[in-house]
Amino acid sequence: ELQMQVHSDFLKNLIKIVTYSTCEEIRKLAYHLFEKYYGLFEPNTARHRLVNQLLDTVNQSGFLAQIIVKIKDTVLYQMNVRDNKDNEFLGHNLKIMIKRICVLKHGAETDILEVSDEVMASLNFLICVMMRDKSMKITGIWDLKDELISSYLKPLKTAIDISRGHYQLKQKESRPSKDSANEVTLMVGGQTVPQMSPGQMTDVINAA
């Protein structure tokens, strides 16, 4: 049934509401509906297809983080289903999925604050599954260790260093000058921060 167009249209529209609606109550209702919809599909073949559709559609970091958490929970569940040899969330399929969620779209130049939710969820996913599978070795995740270090963790460290350097520079620029008001514009997570007092600006930069 997931191959029917009605499901693709429904998902796309629901995701738009969750992501872009200006009404908080409607966003919450839409996400609650999404969770009910997600739970309708058994945690194997159908849910694997659904998750891949979601990864193709969702581009908002917070929503993507929630999907990654759900993937992690399904992986942990399938690790305990020993009698099912066709677990779609283990082995080769899991490796492909990990490569989809553990990626920086713009490499080391990625704005880390803009994608912080999905990065934190991805790291949590890796730590949780690798620790759980350290002795059993049934997920195949440990086969990706070297590749994850080179293609994800090293660029992530570089991106964090670049971001930290950017905000440290902004911190220096935001210090009031004796000769002028010294206006400073600041982008945080892809959004321009509204006009604020020097003290407020300093707090925002420190938090960033």
Coordinates of C-alpha atoms in Angstrom, one line a residue:
E1 CA 0.0 0.0 0.0
L2 CA 2.9 2.4 0.6
Q3 CA 3.6 2.3 -3.1
M4 CA 0.2 4.0 -3.7
Q5 CA 0.4 7.7 -4.6
V6 CA -2.1 8.6 -1.8
H7 CA 0.5 7.7 0.8
S8 CA 3.3 9.8 -0.8
D9 CA 0.9 12.8 -1.1
F10 CA -0.3 12.4 2.5
L11 CA 3.2 12.2 3.8
K12 CA 4.4 15.2 1.8
N13 CA 1.5 17.4 3.0
L14 CA 1.7 16.2 6.6
I15 CA 5.5 17.0 6.7
K16 CA 4.8 20.5 5.3
I17 CA 2.4 21.1 8.1
V18 CA 4.7 19.8 10.8
T19 CA 7.6 21.8 9.4
Y20 CA 6.1 25.1 8.2
S21 CA 2.8 25.8 9.9
T22 CA 2.9 29.1 11.8
C23 CA 0.4 27.7 14.4
E24 CA 2.1 25.7 17.2
E25 CA -1.1 23.8 18.1
I26 CA -1.5 22.7 14.5
R27 CA 2.1 21.6 14.2
K28 CA 1.7 19.5 17.4
L29 CA -1.5 17.9 16.1
A30 CA 0.1 17.1 12.8
Y31 CA 3.1 15.5 14.5
H32 CA 0.8 13.5 16.8
L33 CA -1.0 12.3 13.6
F34 CA 2.4 11.4 12.0
E35 CA 3.4 9.3 15.0
K36 CA 0.0 7.4 14.9
Y37 CA 0.5 6.9 11.1
Y38 CA 4.1 5.7 11.6
G39 CA 3.0 3.2 14.2
L40 CA 0.6 1.6 11.8
F41 CA 3.4 -0.1 9.8
E42 CA 5.1 -3.3 11.2
P43 CA 8.7 -2.7 12.2
N44 CA 10.3 -4.5 9.3
T45 CA 9.6 -4.3 5.5
A46 CA 6.8 -1.8 5.6
R47 CA 8.5 0.5 8.1
H48 CA 11.8 0.3 6.2
R49 CA 10.0 1.5 3.0
L50 CA 8.3 4.3 5.0
V51 CA 11.5 5.4 6.6
N52 CA 13.2 5.7 3.2
Q53 CA 10.3 7.7 1.9
L54 CA 10.7 10.0 4.9
L55 CA 14.5 10.4 4.4
D56 CA 13.8 11.4 0.8
T57 CA 11.2 14.0 1.8
V58 CA 12.2 15.6 5.2
N59 CA 14.8 18.3 5.2
Q60 CA 14.1 20.0 8.5
S61 CA 16.7 19.1 11.1
G62 CA 14.4 18.8 14.1
F63 CA 12.0 16.5 12.3
L64 CA 14.8 14.5 10.8
A65 CA 16.2 14.0 14.2
Q66 CA 12.9 12.4 15.4
I67 CA 13.0 10.0 12.4
I68 CA 16.6 9.0 13.3
V69 CA 15.5 8.3 16.9
K70 CA 12.6 6.1 15.5
I71 CA 15.1 4.2 13.3
K72 CA 17.4 3.6 16.3
D73 CA 14.4 2.2 18.3
T74 CA 13.5 -0.1 15.4
V75 CA 17.1 -1.3 15.1
L76 CA 17.2 -2.1 18.8
Y77 CA 13.9 -3.9 18.5
Q78 CA 15.0 -6.0 15.6
M79 CA 18.2 -7.0 17.4
N80 CA 16.1 -8.9 19.8
V81 CA 14.0 -10.7 17.1
R82 CA 16.4 -13.6 16.5
D83 CA 14.0 -15.9 14.6
N84 CA 13.5 -13.4 11.8
K85 CA 16.3 -13.7 9.2
D86 CA 14.9 -11.0 6.9
N87 CA 15.3 -8.0 9.3
E88 CA 15.3 -4.9 7.0
F89 CA 16.9 -2.8 9.7
L90 CA 20.0 -5.0 10.1
G91 CA 23.0 -5.9 7.9
H92 CA 23.3 -4.5 4.4
N93 CA 20.1 -2.4 4.6
L94 CA 21.2 -0.9 7.9
K95 CA 24.6 0.1 6.5
I96 CA 22.9 1.9 3.6
M97 CA 20.6 3.7 6.0
I98 CA 23.5 4.8 8.3
K99 CA 25.3 6.3 5.3
R100 CA 22.1 8.3 4.6
I101 CA 21.7 9.7 8.1
C102 CA 25.4 10.1 9.0
V103 CA 26.3 12.7 6.5
L104 CA 27.1 16.4 6.3
K105 CA 25.5 17.7 3.1
H106 CA 28.1 20.4 2.7
G107 CA 31.0 18.6 4.2
A108 CA 33.2 20.5 6.6
E109 CA 31.5 23.8 5.5
T110 CA 28.1 22.7 6.9
D111 CA 26.5 25.2 9.3
I112 CA 26.5 22.9 12.4
L113 CA 23.9 24.9 14.3
E114 CA 21.5 24.6 11.4
V115 CA 21.8 20.8 11.5
S116 CA 22.6 20.3 15.2
D117 CA 19.4 18.3 15.9
E118 CA 20.1 15.6 13.3
V119 CA 23.8 15.5 14.1
M120 CA 23.1 14.9 17.8
A121 CA 20.5 12.2 16.9
S122 CA 22.9 10.5 14.5
L123 CA 25.7 10.4 17.1
N124 CA 23.3 9.1 19.7
F125 CA 22.2 6.4 17.2
L126 CA 25.8 5.3 16.5
I127 CA 26.8 5.2 20.2
C128 CA 23.7 3.4 21.3
V129 CA 23.7 0.7 18.6
M130 CA 27.5 0.2 18.6
M131 CA 27.5 -0.3 22.4
R132 CA 24.6 -2.7 22.3
D133 CA 26.1 -4.7 19.4
K134 CA 29.7 -4.7 20.6
S135 CA 29.6 -8.4 21.6
M136 CA 26.9 -9.8 19.3
K137 CA 28.0 -8.2 16.1
I138 CA 24.7 -8.8 14.3
T139 CA 23.9 -5.4 12.9
G140 CA 26.9 -5.0 10.7
I141 CA 27.5 -1.4 12.0
W142 CA 31.0 -2.2 13.2
D143 CA 32.0 -2.9 9.6
L144 CA 31.5 0.9 8.9
K145 CA 33.8 2.1 11.7
D146 CA 36.7 3.3 9.6
E147 CA 34.4 4.7 6.9
L148 CA 32.3 6.6 9.5
I149 CA 35.5 8.1 11.0
S150 CA 36.8 9.3 7.7
S151 CA 33.6 10.4 6.0
Y152 CA 31.5 11.7 8.9
L153 CA 33.4 12.2 12.2
K154 CA 36.5 13.9 10.9
P155 CA 34.5 16.4 8.7
L156 CA 32.2 17.0 11.6
K157 CA 35.1 17.9 13.9
T158 CA 36.4 20.3 11.2
A159 CA 33.0 21.8 10.8
I160 CA 32.7 22.3 14.6
D161 CA 36.1 24.0 14.7
I162 CA 35.1 26.3 11.8
S163 CA 31.8 27.2 13.4
R164 CA 33.4 27.9 16.8
G165 CA 36.0 30.1 15.0
H166 CA 33.2 32.0 13.3
Y167 CA 31.4 32.8 16.5
Q168 CA 34.6 33.7 18.3
L169 CA 35.2 36.2 15.6
K170 CA 31.7 37.5 15.9
Q171 CA 32.3 37.8 19.7
K172 CA 35.2 40.1 19.0
E173 CA 33.2 42.2 16.5
S174 CA 30.3 42.6 18.9
R175 CA 32.4 44.3 21.6
P176 CA 31.4 47.9 21.7
S177 CA 33.8 50.4 20.2
K178 CA 34.7 53.8 21.8
D179 CA 34.4 55.5 18.5
S180 CA 31.1 54.1 17.1
A181 CA 28.0 52.1 17.8
N182 CA 29.7 49.3 15.8
E183 CA 26.7 47.5 14.4
V184 CA 27.1 43.7 13.9
T185 CA 24.8 41.4 12.0
L186 CA 24.7 37.7 13.1
M187 CA 23.4 34.6 11.4
V188 CA 22.6 31.7 13.7
G189 CA 21.4 28.4 12.2
G190 CA 20.7 30.1 8.9
Q191 CA 18.5 32.8 10.4
T192 CA 19.4 36.5 10.9
V193 CA 19.3 37.4 14.6
P194 CA 17.0 40.5 15.2
Q195 CA 18.4 43.7 16.5
M196 CA 19.3 43.5 20.2
S197 CA 21.4 45.1 22.9
P198 CA 25.2 44.4 23.1
G199 CA 24.6 42.3 26.2
Q200 CA 22.0 40.2 24.5
M201 CA 24.1 39.8 21.4
T202 CA 27.0 38.5 23.6
D203 CA 24.7 36.0 25.2
V204 CA 23.5 34.7 21.8
I205 CA 27.1 34.4 20.5
N206 CA 28.3 32.6 23.7
A207 CA 25.4 30.1 23.3
A208 CA 26.2 29.5 19.7

